[in-house]
PDB file of C-alpha atoms and ligand atoms in Angstrom:
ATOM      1  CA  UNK A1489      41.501   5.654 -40.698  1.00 56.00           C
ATOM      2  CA  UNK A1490      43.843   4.302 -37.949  1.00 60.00           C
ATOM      3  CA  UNK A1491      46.873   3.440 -38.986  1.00 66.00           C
ATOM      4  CA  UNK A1492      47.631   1.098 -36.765  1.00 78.00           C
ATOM      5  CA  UNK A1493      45.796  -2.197 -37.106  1.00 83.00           C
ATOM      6  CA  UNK A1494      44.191  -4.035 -32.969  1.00 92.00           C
ATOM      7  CA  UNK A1495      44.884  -6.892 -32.310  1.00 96.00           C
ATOM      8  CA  UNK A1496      42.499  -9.172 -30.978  1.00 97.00           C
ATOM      9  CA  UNK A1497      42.796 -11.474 -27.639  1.00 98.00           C
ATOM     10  CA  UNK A1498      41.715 -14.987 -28.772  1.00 98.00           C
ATOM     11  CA  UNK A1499      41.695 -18.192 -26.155  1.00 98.00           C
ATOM     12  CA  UNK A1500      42.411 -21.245 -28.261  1.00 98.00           C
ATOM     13  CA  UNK A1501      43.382 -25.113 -27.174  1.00 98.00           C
ATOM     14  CA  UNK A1502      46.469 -26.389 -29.439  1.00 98.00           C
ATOM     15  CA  UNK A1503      47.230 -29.987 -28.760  1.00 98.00           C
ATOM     16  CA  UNK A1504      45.925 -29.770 -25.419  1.00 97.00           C
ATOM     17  CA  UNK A1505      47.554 -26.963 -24.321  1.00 98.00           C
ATOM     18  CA  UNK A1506      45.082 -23.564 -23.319  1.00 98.00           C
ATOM     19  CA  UNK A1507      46.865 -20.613 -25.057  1.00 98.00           C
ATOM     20  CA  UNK A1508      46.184 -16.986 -24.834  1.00 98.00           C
ATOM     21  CA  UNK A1509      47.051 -14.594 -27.704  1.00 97.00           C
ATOM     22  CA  UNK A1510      46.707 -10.986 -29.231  1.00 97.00           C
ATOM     23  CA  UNK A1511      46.760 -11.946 -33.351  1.00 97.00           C
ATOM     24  CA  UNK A1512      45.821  -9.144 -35.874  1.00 97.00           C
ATOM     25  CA  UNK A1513      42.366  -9.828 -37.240  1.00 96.00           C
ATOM     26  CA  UNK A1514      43.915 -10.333 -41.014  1.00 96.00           C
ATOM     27  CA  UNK A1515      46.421 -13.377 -39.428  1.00 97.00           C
ATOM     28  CA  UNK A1516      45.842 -16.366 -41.366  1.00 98.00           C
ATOM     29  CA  UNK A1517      45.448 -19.753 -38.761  1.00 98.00           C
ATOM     30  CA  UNK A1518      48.489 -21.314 -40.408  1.00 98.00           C
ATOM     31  CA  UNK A1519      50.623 -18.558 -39.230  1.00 98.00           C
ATOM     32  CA  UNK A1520      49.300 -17.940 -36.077  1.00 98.00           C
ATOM     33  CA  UNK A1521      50.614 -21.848 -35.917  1.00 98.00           C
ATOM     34  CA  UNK A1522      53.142 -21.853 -37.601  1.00 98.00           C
ATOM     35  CA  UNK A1523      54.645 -18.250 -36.749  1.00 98.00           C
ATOM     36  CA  UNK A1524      52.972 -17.145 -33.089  1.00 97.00           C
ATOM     37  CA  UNK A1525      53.204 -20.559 -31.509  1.00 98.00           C
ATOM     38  CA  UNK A1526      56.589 -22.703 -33.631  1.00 98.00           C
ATOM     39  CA  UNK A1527      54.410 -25.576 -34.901  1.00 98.00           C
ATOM     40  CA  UNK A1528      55.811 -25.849 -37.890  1.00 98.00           C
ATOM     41  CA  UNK A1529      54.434 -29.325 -38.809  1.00 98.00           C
ATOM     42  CA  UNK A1530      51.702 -27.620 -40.289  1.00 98.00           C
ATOM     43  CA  UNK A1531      52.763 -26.202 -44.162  1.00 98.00           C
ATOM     44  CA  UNK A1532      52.538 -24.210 -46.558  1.00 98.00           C
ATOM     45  CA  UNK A1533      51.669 -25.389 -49.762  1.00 97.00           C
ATOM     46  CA  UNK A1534      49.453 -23.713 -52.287  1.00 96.00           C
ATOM     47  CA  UNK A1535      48.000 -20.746 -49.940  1.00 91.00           C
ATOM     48  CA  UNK A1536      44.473 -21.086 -52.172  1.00 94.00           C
ATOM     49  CA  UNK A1537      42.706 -23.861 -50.450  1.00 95.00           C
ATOM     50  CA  UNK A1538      44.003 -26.192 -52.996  1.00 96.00           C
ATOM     51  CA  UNK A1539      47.293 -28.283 -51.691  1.00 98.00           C
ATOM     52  CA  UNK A1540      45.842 -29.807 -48.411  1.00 98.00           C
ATOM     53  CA  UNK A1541      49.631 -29.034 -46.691  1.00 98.00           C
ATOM     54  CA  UNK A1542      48.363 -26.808 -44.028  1.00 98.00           C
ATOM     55  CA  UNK A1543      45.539 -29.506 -42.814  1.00 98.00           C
ATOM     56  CA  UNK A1544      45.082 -29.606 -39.283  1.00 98.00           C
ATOM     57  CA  UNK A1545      41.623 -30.604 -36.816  1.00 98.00           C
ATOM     58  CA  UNK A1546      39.314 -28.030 -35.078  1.00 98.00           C
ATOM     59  CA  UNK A1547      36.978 -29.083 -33.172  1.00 98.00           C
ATOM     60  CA  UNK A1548      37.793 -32.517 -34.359  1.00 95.00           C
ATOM     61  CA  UNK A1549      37.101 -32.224 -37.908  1.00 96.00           C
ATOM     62  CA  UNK A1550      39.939 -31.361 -40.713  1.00 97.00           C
ATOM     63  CA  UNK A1551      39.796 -27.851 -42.030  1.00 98.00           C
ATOM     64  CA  UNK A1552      42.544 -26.541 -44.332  1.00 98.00           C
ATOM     65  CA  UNK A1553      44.501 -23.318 -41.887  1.00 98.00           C
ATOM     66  CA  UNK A1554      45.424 -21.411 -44.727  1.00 98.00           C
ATOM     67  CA  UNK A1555      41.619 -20.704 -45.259  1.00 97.00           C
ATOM     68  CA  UNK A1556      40.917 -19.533 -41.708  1.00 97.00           C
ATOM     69  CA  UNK A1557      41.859 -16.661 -39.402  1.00 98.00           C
ATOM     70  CA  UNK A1558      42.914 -17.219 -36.380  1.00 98.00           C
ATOM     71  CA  UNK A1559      40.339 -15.269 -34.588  1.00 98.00           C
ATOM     72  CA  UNK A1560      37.920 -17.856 -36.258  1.00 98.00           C
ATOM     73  CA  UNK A1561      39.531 -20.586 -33.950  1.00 98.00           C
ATOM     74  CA  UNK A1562      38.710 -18.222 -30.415  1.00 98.00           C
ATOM     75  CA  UNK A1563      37.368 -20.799 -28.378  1.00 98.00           C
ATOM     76  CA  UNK A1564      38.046 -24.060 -30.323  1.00 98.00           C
ATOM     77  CA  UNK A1565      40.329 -27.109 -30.261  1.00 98.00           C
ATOM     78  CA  UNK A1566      43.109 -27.603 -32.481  1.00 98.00           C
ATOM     79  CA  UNK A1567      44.550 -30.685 -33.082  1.00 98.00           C
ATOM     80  CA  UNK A1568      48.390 -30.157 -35.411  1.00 98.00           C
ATOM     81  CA  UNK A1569      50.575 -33.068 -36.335  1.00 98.00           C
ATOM     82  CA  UNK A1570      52.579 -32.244 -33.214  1.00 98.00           C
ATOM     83  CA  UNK A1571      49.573 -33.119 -31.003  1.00 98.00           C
ATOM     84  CA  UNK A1572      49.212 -36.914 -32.529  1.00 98.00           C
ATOM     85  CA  UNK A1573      51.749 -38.862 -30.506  1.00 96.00           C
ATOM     86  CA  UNK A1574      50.962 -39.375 -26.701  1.00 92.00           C
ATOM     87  CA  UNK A1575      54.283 -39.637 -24.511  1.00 92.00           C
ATOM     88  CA  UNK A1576      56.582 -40.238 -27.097  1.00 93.00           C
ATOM     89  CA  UNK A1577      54.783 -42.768 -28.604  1.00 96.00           C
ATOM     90  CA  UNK A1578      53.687 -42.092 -32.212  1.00 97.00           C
ATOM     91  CA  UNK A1579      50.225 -42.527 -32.881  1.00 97.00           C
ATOM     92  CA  UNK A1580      48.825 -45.297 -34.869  1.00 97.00           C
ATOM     93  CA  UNK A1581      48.132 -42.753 -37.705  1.00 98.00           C
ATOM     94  CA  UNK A1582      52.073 -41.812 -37.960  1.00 98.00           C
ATOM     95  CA  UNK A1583      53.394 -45.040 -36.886  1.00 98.00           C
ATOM     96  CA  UNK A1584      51.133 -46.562 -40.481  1.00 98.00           C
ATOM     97  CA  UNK A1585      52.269 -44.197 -42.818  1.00 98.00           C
ATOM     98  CA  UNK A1586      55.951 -44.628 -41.964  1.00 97.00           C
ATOM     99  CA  UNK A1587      55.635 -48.529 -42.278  1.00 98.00           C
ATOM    100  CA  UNK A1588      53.646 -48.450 -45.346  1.00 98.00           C
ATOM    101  CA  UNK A1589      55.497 -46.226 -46.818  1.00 97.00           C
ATOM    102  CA  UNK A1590      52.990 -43.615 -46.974  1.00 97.00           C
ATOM    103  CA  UNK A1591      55.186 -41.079 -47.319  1.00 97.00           C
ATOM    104  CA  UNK A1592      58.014 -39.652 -49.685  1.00 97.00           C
ATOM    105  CA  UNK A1593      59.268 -35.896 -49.088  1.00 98.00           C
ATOM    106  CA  UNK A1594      56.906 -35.276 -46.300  1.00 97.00           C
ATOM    107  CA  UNK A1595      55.398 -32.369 -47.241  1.00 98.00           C
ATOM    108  CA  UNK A1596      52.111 -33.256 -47.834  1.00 98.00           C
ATOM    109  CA  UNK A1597      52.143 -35.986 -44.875  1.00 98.00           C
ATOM    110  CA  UNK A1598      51.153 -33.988 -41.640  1.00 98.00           C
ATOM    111  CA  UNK A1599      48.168 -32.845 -43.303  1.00 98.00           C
ATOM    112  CA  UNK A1600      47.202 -36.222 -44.943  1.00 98.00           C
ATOM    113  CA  UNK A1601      47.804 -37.919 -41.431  1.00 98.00           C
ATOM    114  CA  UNK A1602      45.127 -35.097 -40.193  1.00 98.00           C
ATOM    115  CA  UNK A1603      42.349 -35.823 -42.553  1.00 98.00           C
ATOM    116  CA  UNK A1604      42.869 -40.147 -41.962  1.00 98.00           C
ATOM    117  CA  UNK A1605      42.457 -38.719 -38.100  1.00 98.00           C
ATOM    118  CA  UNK A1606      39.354 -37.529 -39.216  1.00 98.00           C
ATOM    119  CA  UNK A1607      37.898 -39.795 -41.659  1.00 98.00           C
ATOM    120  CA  UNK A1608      38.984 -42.667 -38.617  1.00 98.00           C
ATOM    121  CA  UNK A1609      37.151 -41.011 -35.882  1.00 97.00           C
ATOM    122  CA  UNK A1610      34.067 -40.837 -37.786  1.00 97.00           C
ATOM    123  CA  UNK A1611      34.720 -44.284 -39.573  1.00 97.00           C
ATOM    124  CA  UNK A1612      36.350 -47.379 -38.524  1.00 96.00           C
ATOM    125  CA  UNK A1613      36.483 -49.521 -41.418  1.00 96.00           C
ATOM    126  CA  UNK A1614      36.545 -47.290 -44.179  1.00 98.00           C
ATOM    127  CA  UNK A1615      36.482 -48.392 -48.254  1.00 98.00           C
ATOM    128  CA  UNK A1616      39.125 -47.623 -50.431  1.00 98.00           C
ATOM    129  CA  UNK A1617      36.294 -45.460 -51.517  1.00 98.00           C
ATOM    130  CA  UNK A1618      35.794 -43.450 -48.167  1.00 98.00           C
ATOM    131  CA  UNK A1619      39.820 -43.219 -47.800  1.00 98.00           C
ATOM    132  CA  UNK A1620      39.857 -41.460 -51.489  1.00 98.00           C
ATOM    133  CA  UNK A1621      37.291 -39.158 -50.531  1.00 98.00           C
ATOM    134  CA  UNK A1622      38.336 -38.495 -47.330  1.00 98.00           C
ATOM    135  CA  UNK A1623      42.003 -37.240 -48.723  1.00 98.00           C
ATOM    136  CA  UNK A1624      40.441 -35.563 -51.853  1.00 98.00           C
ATOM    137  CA  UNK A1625      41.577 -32.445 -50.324  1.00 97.00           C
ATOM    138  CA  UNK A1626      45.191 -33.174 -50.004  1.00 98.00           C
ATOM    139  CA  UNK A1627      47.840 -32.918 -52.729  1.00 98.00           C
ATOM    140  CA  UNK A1628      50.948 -35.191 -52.739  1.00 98.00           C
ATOM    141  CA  UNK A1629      53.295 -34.930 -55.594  1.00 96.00           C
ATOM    142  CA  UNK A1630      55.159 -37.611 -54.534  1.00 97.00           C
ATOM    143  CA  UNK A1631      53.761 -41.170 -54.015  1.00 95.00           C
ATOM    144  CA  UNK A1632      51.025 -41.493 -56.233  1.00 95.00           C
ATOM    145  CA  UNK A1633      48.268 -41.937 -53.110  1.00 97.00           C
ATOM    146  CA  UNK A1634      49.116 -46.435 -53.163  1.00 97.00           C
ATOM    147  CA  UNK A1635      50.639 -46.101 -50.096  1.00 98.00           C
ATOM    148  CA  UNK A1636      48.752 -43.419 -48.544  1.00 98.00           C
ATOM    149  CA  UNK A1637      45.942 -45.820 -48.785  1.00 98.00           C
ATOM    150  CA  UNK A1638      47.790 -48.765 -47.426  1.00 98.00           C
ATOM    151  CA  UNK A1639      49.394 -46.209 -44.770  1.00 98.00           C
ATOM    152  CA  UNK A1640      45.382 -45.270 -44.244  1.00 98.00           C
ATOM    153  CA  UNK A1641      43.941 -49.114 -44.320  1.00 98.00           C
ATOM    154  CA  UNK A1642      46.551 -50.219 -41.527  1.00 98.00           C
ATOM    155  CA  UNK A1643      46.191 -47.342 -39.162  1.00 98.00           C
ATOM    156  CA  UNK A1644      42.197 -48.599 -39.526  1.00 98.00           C
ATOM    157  CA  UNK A1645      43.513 -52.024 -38.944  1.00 97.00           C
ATOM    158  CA  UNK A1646      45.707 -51.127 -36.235  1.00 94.00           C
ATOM    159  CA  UNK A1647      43.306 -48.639 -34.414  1.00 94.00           C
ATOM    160  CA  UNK A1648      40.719 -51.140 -34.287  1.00 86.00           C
ATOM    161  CA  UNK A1649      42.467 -53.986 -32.571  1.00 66.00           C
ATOM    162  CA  UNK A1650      44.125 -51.162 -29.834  1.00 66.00           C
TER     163      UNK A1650
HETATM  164  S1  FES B  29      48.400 -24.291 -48.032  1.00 87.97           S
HETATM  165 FE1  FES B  29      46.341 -24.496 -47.386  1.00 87.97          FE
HETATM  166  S2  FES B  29      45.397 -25.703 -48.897  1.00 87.97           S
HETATM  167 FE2  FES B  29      47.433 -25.400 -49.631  1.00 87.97          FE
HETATM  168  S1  FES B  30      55.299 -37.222 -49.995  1.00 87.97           S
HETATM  169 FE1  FES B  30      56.050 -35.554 -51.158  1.00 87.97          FE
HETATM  170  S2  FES B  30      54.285 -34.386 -51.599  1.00 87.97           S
HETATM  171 FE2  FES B  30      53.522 -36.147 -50.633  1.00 87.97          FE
END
């Protein structure tokens, strides 16, 4: 048995930026993000798949990065809360959730604001119904989902008249 353990070379695209890294095969996505590359907008929560905190987009769809390794995400595009505003402009998604209130502590919010990115891309007027489902996956302790869903309706309303 070696006791040393390779690293692997992955290619990855975070937030539109190609990056090139040598990760050990057991690191978890989150903390190739969070740890190789300082985007610490993604979190920590639960560690299980449970919590929702560590939510970010490959490939366009939400996937939770605590459940991943990063050589799953050689070759793929990944989308963290950092990536969401374009030239210092918030996006629509962020700039919702801070006037609806949306948010409390935070914690949970980077990862929430990640699935509405994907629920929106896929649907434009969403029901109350599809927002629910869409954030089943994420935990907040905090604001008892209300205004996540009014945070969620008014990006929707917003998006569609940009
Ligand atoms: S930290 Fe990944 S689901 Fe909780
Ligand atoms: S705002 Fe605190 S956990 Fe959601």
């Amino acid at each position: 048995m070696p006791d040393t353990i390779q690293s692997v070379a992955i290619k990855v695209n975070v937030n539109g930026k190609p990056r090139s890294l040598k990760v050990e095969p057991r690191m978890l996505l989150v903390e190739m993000l969070r740890e190789a590359l300082d985007l610490t907008g993604t979190h920590v929560g639960c560690d299980t798949t449970y919590c929702g905190a560590c939510t970010v987009l490959m490939n366009g769809a939400a996937v939770k990065s605590c459940t991943m390794f990063a050589v799953q995400a050689d070759g793929a595009e990944i989308t963290t809360v950092e990536g969401l505003e374009r030239d210092g402009q918030l996006h629509p998604i962020q700039k919702a959730f801070g006037d609806a209130y949306g948010l409390q502590c935070g914690y949970c919010t980077p990862g929430l604001m990640l699935s509405a990115h994907h629920l929106l891309s896929r649907n434009q007027q969403p029901s109350e119904k599809d927002i629910r489902k869409a954030i089943a996956g994420n935990t907040c302790r905090c604001t008892g989902y209300q205004n996540v869903l009014k945070a969620i309706q008014l990006a929707a309303q917003n998006m569609k008249g940009a």
